[in-house]
PDB file of C-alpha atoms in Angstrom:
ATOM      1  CA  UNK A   1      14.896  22.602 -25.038  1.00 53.00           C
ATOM      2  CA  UNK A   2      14.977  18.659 -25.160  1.00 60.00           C
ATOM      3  CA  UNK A   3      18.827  18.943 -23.829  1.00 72.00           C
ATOM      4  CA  UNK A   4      18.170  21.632 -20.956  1.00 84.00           C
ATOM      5  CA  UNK A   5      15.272  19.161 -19.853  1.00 88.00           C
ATOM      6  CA  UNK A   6      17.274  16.052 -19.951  1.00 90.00           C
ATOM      7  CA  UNK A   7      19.451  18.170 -17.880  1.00 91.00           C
ATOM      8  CA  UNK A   8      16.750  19.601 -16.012  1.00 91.00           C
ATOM      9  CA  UNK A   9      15.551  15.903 -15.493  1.00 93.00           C
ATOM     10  CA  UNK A  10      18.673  14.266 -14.842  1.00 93.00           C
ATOM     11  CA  UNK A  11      19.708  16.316 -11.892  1.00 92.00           C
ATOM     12  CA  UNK A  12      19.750  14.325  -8.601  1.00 91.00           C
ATOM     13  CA  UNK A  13      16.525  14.761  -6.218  1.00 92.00           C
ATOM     14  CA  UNK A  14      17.123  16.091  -3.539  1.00 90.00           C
ATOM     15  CA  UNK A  15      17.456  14.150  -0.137  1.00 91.00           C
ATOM     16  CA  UNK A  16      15.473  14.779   2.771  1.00 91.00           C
ATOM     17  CA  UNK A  17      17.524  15.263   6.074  1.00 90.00           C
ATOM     18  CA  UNK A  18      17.691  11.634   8.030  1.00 88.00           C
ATOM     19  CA  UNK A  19      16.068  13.313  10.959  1.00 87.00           C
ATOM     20  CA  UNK A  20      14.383  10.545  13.266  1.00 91.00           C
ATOM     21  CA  UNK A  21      13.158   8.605  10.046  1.00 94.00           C
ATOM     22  CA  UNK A  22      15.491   5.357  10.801  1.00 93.00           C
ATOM     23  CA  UNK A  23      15.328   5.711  14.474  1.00 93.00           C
ATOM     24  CA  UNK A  24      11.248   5.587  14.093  1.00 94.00           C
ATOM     25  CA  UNK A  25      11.525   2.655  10.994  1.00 94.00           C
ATOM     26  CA  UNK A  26      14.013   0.811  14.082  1.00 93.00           C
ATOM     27  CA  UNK A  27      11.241   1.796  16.909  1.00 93.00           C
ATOM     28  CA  UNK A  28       8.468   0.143  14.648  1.00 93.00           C
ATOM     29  CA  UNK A  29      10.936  -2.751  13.720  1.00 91.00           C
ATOM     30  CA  UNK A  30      10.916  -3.423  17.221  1.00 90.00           C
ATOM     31  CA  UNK A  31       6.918  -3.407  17.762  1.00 90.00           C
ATOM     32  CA  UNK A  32       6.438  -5.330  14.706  1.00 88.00           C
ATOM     33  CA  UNK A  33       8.959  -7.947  16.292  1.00 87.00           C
ATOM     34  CA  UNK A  34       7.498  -7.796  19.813  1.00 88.00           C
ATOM     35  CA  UNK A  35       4.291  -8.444  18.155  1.00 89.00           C
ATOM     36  CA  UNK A  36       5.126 -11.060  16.189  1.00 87.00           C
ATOM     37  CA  UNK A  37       7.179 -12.789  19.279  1.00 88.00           C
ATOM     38  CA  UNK A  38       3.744 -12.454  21.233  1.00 88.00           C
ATOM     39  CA  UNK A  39       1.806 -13.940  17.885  1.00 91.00           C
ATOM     40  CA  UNK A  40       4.236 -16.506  18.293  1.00 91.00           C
ATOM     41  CA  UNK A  41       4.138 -17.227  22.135  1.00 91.00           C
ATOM     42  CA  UNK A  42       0.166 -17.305  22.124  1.00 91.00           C
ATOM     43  CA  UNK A  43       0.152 -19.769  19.184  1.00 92.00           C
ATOM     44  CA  UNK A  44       2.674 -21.835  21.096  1.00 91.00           C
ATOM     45  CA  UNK A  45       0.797 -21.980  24.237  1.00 87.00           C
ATOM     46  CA  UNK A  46      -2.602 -22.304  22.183  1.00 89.00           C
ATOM     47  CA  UNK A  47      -1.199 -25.456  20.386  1.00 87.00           C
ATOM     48  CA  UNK A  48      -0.194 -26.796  23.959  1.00 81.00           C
ATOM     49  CA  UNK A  49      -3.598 -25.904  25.451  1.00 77.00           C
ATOM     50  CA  UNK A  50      -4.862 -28.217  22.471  1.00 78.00           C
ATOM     51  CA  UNK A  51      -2.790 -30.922  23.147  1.00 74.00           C
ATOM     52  CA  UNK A  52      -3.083 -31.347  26.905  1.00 68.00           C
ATOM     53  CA  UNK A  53      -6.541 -30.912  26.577  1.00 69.00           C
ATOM     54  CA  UNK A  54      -7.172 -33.180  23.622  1.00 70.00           C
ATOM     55  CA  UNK A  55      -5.054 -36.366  24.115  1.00 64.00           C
ATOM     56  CA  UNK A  56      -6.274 -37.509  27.586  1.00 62.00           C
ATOM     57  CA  UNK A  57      -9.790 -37.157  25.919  1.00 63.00           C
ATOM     58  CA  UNK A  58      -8.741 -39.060  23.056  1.00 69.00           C
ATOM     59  CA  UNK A  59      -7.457 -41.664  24.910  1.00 72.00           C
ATOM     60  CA  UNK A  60     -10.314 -42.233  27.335  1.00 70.00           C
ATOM     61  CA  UNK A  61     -13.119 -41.699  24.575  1.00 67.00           C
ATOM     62  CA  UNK A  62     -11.082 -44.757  22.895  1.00 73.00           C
ATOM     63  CA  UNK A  63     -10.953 -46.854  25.904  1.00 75.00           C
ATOM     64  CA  UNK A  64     -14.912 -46.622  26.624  1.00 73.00           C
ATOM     65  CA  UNK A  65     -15.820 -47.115  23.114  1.00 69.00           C
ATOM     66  CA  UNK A  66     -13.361 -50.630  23.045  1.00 77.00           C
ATOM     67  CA  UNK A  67     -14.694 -51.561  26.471  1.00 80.00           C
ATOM     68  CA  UNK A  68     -18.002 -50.902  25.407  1.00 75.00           C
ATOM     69  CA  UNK A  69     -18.266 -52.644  22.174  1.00 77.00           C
ATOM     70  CA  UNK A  70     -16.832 -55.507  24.357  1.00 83.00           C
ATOM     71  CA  UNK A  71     -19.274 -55.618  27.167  1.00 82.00           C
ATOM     72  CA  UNK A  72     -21.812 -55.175  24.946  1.00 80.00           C
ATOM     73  CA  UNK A  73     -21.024 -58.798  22.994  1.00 84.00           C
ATOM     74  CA  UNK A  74     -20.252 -60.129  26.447  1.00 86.00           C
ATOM     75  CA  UNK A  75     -22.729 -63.017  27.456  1.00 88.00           C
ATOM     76  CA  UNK A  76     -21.370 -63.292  30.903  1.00 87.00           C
ATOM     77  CA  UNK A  77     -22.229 -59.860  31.110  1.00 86.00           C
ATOM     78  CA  UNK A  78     -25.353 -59.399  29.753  1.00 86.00           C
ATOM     79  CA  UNK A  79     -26.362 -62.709  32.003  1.00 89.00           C
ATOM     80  CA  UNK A  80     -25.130 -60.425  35.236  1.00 90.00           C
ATOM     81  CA  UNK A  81     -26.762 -57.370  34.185  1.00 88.00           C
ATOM     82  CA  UNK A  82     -29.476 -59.594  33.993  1.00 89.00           C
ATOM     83  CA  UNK A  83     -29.082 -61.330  36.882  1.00 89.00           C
ATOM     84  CA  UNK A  84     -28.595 -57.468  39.464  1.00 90.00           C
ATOM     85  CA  UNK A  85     -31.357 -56.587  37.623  1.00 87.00           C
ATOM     86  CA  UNK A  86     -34.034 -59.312  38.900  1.00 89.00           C
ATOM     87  CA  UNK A  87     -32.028 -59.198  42.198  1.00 88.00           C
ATOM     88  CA  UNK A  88     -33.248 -55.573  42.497  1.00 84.00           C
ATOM     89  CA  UNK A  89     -36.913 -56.101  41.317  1.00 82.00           C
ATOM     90  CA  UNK A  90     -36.936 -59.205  43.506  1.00 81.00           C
ATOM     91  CA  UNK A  91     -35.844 -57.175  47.000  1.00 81.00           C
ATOM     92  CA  UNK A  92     -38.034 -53.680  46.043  1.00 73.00           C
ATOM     93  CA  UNK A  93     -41.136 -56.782  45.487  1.00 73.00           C
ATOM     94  CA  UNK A  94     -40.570 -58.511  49.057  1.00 73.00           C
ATOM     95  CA  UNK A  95     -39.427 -54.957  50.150  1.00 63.00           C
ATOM     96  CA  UNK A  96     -42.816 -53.122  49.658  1.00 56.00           C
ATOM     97  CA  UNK A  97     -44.876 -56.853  50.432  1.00 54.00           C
TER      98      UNK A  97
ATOM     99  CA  UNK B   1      29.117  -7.849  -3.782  1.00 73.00           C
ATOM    100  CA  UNK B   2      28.592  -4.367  -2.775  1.00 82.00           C
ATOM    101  CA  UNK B   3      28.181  -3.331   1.118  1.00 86.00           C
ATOM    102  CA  UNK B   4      24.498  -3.282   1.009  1.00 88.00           C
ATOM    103  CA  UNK B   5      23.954  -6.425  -0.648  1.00 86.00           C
ATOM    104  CA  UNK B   6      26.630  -7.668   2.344  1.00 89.00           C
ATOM    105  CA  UNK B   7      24.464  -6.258   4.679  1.00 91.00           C
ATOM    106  CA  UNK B   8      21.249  -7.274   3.392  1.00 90.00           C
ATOM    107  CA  UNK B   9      22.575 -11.182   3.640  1.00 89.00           C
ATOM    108  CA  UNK B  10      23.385 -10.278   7.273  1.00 90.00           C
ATOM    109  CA  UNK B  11      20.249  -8.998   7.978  1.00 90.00           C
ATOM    110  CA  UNK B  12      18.593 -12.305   6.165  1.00 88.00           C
ATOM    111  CA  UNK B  13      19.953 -13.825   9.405  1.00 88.00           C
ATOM    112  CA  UNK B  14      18.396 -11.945  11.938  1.00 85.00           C
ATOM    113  CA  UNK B  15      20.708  -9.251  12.232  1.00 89.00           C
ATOM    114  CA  UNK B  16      18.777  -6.313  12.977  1.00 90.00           C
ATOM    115  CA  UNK B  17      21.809  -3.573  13.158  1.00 92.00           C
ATOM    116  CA  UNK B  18      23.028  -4.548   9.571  1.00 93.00           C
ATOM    117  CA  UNK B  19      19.219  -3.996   8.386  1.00 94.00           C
ATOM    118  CA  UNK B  20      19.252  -0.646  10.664  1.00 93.00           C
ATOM    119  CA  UNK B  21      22.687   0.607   8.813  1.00 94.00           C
ATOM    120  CA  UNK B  22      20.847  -0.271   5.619  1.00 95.00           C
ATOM    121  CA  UNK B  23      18.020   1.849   6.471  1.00 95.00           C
ATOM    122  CA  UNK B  24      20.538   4.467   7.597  1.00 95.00           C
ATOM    123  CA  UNK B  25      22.129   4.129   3.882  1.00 94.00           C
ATOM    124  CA  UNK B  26      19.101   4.066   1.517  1.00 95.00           C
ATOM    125  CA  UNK B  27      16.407   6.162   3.498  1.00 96.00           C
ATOM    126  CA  UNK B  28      17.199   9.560   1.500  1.00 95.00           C
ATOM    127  CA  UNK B  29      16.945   8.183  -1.595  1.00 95.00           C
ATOM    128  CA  UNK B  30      13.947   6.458  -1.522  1.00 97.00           C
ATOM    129  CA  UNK B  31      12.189   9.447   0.661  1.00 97.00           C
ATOM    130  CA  UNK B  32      13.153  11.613  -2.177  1.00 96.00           C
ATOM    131  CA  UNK B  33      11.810   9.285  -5.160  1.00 96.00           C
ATOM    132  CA  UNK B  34       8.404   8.804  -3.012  1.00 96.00           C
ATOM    133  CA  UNK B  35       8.658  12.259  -2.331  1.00 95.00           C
ATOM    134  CA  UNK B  36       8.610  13.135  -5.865  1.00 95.00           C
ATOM    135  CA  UNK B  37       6.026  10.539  -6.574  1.00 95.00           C
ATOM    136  CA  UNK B  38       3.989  11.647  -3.600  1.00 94.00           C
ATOM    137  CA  UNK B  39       4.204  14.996  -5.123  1.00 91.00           C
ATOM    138  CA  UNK B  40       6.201  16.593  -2.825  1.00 90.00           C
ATOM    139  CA  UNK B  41       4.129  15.402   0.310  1.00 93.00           C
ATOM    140  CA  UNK B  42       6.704  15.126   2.679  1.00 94.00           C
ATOM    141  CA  UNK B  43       4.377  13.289   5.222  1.00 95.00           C
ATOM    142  CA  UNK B  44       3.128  11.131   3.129  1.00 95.00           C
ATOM    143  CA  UNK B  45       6.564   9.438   1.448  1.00 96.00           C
ATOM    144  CA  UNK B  46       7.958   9.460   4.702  1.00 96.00           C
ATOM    145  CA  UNK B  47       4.854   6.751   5.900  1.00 96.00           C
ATOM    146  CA  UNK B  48       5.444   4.897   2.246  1.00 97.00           C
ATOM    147  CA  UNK B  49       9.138   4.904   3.009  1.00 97.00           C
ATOM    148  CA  UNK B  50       8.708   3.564   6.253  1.00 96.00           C
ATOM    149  CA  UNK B  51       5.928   0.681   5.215  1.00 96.00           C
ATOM    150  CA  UNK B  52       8.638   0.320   2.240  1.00 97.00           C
ATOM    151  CA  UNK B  53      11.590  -0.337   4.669  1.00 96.00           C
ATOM    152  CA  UNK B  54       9.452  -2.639   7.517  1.00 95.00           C
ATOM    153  CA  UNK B  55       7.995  -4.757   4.346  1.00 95.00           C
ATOM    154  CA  UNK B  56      11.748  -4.856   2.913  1.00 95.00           C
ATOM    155  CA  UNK B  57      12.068  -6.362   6.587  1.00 94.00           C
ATOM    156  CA  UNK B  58      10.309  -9.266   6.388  1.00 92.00           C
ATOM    157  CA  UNK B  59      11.247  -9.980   2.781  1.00 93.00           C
ATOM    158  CA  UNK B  60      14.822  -9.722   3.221  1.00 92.00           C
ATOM    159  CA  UNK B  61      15.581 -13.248   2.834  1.00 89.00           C
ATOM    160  CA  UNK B  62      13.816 -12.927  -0.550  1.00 88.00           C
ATOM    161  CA  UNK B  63      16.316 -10.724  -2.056  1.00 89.00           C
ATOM    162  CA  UNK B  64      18.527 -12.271  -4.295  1.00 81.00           C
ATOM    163  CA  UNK B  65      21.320  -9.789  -5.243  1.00 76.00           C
ATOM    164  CA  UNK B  66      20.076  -9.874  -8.540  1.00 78.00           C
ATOM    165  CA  UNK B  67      19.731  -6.196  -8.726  1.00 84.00           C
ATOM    166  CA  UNK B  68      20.675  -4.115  -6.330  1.00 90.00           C
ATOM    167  CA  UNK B  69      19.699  -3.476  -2.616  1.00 92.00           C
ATOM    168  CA  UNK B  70      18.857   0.058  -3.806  1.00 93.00           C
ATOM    169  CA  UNK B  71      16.660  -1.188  -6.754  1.00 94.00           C
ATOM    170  CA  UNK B  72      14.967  -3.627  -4.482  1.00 95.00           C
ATOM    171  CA  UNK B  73      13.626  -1.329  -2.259  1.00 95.00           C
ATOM    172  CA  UNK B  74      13.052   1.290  -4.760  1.00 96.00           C
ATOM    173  CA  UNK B  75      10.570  -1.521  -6.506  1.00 96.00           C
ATOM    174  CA  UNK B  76       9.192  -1.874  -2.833  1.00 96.00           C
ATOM    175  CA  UNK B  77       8.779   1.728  -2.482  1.00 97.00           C
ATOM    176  CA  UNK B  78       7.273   1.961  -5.617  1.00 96.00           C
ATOM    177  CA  UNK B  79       4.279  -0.602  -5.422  1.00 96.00           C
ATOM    178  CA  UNK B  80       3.531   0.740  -1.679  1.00 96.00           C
ATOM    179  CA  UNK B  81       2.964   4.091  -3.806  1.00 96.00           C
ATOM    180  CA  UNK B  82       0.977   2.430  -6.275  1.00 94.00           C
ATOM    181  CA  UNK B  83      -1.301   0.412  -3.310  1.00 94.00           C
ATOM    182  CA  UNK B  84      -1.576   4.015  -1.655  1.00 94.00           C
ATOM    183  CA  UNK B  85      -2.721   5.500  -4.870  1.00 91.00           C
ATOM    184  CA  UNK B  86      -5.310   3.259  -5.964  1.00 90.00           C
ATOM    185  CA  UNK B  87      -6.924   3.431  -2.461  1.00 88.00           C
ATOM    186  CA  UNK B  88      -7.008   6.914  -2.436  1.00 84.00           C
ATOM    187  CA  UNK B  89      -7.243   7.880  -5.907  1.00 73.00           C
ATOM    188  CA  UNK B  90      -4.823  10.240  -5.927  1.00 63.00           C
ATOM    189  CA  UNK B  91      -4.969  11.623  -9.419  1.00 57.00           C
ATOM    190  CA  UNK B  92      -8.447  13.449  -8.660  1.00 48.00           C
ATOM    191  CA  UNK B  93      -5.958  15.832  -7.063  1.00 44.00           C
ATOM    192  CA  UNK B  94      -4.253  16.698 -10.526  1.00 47.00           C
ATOM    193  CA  UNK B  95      -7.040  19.362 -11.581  1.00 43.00           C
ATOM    194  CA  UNK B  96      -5.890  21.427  -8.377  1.00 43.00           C
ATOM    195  CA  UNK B  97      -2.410  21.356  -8.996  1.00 46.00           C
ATOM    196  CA  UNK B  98      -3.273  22.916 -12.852  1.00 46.00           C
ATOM    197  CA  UNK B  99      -5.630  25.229 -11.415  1.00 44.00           C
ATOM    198  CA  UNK B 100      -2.936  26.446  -8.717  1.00 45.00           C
ATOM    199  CA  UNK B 101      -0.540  26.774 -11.810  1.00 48.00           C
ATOM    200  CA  UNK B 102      -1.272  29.550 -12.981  1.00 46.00           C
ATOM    201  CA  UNK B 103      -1.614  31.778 -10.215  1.00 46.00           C
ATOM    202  CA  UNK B 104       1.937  31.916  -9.739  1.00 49.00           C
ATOM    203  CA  UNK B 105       3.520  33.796 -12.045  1.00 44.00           C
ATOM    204  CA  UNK B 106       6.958  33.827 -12.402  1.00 43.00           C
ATOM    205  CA  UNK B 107       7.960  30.050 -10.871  1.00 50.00           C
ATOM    206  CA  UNK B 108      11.507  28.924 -10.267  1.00 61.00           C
ATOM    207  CA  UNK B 109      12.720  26.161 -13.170  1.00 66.00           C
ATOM    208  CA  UNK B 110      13.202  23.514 -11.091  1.00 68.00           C
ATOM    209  CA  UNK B 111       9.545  24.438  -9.105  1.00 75.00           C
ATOM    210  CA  UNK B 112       8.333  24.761 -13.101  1.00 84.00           C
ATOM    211  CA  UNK B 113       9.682  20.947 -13.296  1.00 89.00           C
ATOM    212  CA  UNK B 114       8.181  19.685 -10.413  1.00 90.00           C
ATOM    213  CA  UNK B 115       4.874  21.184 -11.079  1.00 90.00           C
ATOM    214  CA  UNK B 116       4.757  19.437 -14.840  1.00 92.00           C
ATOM    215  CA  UNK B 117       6.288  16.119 -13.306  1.00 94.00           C
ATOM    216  CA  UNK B 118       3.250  16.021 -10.855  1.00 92.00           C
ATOM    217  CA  UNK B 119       0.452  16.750 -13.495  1.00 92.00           C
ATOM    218  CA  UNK B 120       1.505  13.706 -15.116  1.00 94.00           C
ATOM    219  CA  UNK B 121       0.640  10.319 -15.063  1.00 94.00           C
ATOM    220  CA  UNK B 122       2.357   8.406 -12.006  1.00 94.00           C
ATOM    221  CA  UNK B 123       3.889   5.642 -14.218  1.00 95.00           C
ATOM    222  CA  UNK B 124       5.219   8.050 -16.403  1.00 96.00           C
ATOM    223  CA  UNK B 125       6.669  10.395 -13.594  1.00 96.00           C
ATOM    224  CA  UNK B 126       8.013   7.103 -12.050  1.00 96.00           C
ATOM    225  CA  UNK B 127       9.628   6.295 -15.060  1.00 96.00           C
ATOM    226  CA  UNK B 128      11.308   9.421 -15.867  1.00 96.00           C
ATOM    227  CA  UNK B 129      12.260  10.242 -12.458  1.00 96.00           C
ATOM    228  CA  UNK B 130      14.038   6.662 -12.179  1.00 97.00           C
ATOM    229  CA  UNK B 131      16.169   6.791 -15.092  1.00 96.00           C
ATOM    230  CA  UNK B 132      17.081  10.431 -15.437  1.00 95.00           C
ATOM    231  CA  UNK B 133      17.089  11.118 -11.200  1.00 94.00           C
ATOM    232  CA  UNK B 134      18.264   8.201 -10.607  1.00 94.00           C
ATOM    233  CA  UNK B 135      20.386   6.753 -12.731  1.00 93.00           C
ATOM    234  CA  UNK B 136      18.934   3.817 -13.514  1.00 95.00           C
ATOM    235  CA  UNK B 137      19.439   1.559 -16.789  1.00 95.00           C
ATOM    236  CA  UNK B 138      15.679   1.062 -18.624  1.00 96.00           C
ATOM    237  CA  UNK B 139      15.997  -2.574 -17.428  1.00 96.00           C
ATOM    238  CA  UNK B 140      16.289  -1.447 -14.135  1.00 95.00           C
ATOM    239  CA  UNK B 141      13.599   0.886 -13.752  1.00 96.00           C
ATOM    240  CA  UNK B 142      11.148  -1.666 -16.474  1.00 96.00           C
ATOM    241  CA  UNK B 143      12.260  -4.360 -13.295  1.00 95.00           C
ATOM    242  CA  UNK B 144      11.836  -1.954 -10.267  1.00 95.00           C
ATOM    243  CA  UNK B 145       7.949  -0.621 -11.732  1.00 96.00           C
ATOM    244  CA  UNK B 146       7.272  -4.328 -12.901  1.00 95.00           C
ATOM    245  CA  UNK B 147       6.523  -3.439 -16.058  1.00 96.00           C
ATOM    246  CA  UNK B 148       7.783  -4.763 -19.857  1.00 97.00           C
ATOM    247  CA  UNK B 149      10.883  -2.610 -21.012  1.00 96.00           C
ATOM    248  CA  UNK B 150       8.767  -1.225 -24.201  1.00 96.00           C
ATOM    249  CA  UNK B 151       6.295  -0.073 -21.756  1.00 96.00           C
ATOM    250  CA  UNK B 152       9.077   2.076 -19.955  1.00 96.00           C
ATOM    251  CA  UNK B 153      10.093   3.294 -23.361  1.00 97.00           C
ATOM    252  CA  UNK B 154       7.215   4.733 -24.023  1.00 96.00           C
ATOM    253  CA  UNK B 155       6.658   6.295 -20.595  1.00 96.00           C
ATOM    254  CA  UNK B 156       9.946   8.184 -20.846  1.00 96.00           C
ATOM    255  CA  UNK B 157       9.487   9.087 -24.304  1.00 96.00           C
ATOM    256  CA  UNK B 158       5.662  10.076 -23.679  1.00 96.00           C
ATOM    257  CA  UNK B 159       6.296  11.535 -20.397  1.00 95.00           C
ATOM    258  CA  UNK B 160       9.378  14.018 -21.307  1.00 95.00           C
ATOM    259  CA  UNK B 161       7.184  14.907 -24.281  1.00 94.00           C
ATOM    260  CA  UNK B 162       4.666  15.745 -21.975  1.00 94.00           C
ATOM    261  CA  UNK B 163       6.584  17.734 -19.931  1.00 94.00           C
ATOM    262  CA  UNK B 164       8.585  19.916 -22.350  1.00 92.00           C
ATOM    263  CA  UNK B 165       4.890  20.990 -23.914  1.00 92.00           C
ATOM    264  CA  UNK B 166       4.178  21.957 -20.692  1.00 90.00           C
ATOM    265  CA  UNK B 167       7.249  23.942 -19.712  1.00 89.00           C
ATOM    266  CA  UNK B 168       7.207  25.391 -23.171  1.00 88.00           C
ATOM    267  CA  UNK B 169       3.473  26.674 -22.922  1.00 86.00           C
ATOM    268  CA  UNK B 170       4.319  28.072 -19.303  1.00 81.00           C
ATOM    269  CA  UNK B 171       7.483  30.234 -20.507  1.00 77.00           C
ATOM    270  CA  UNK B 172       5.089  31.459 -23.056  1.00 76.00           C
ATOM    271  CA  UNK B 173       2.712  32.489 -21.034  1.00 69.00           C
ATOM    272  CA  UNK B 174       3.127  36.163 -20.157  1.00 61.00           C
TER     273      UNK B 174
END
């Protein structure tokens, strides 16, 4: 018995007829790479997206903040600030008298 | 170097008609093993060989040439089978397949066979189906179900016990 089984076992399965199988494992091949080519495109023009619209913000958020930490030590500055200011309370005063 | 493995490295870059020739090559033999695994849902191992083949796809640079191509994809195969399994928990369906059994009476030997294969335990059908099917060495199939080699002993060993009890109680049966 155990030699007619290891016989038994030993003969070669049986192969399905090739059909369409590799013709539908190429067709899904393709998808999968058309997919992934799209995956790829989006991330692409995702990361440019980013970029165009982070860098000019960057840049101008760092040139306020400089000029304002300057202005804001600046005594000339502060003294002309001052100086519109009074200008404008002076001319709505005589304005209104 | 043997064609597939040839093929495989041209496929690694990018060439999709040496990984479609490859497909051409190996698809009956792995449909068969996952048909046998799948027991004998036709259907079914053809989706696992397909899954088996696209995943073989993207993970062709990863194949060494250690083993074979064959090997490779058969360990692919194999642990797409196993994911399917566990989801699905397809052993509940073993009680059916005894009950159905014995309502035919007089089955063909190699039906008889395929019947006690499939009311055994996946690793152990796996096991026997790879070396005595297929050919392989017990290092081979221990590499291709990722499992230690004493642990594949004992599957064949356990499994073709299991299976001649089986065949044995069936021709006794009147």
């Amino acid at each position: 018995m155990s030699d007619d089984l290891d016989l038994m076992l030993s003969r070669p399965l049986d192969e399905p007829d090739e059909g369409a199988f590799s013709t539908r494992v190429l067709a899904r091949l393709r998808q999968m790479q058309a997919r992934d080519d799209r995956i790829e495109i989006a991330a692409w023009v995702l990361a440019a997206c980013c970029i165009l619209a982070i860098l000019p913000m960057t840049g101008a958020g760092r040139m306020i903040a400089l000029s304002a930490s300057q202005l804001a030590t600046s005594i000339p500055f502060a003294l002309g600030i001052t100086l519109l200011f009074l200008m404008r309370t002076f001319w709505e005063t005589w304005a209104e008298g | 170097m043997s064609d597939s493995d040839r093929l495989a490295q041209s496929a690694a870059q990018g060439n999709v008609a040496a990984f479609a020739e490859l497909v051409r090559l190996h698809q009956g033999k792995l449909r068969a093993f996952l048909r046998r695994m799948a027991r004998g849902d036709a259907a079914l191992a053809d989706d696992l060989a397909q899954e088996a083949f696209l995943e073989a796809y993207r993970k062709i640079a990863q194949f060494r040439g250690e083993g074979s191509f064959a090997s490779w994809l058969a360990q692919i195969g194999y642990s797409r089978y196993l994911m399917y399994a566990r989801k699905h928990k397809l052993e509940s369906i073993d009680e059916s397949i005894e009950q159905s059994h014995g309502t035919e009476a007089a089955l063909h030997t190699k039906l008889d066979l395929e019947a006690a294969l499939a009311r055994i335990h996946p690793a152990k059908r796996a096991a026997l189906t790879l070396c005595f099917a297929e050919g392989y060495s017990h290092e081979e199939a221990a590499r291709i179900m990722n499992i230690p080699l004493g642990t594949l002993k004992s599957h064949v060993l356990r499994g073709r016990e299991e299976v001649r009890t089986m065949l044995t109680a069936w021709k006794e049966t009147p």
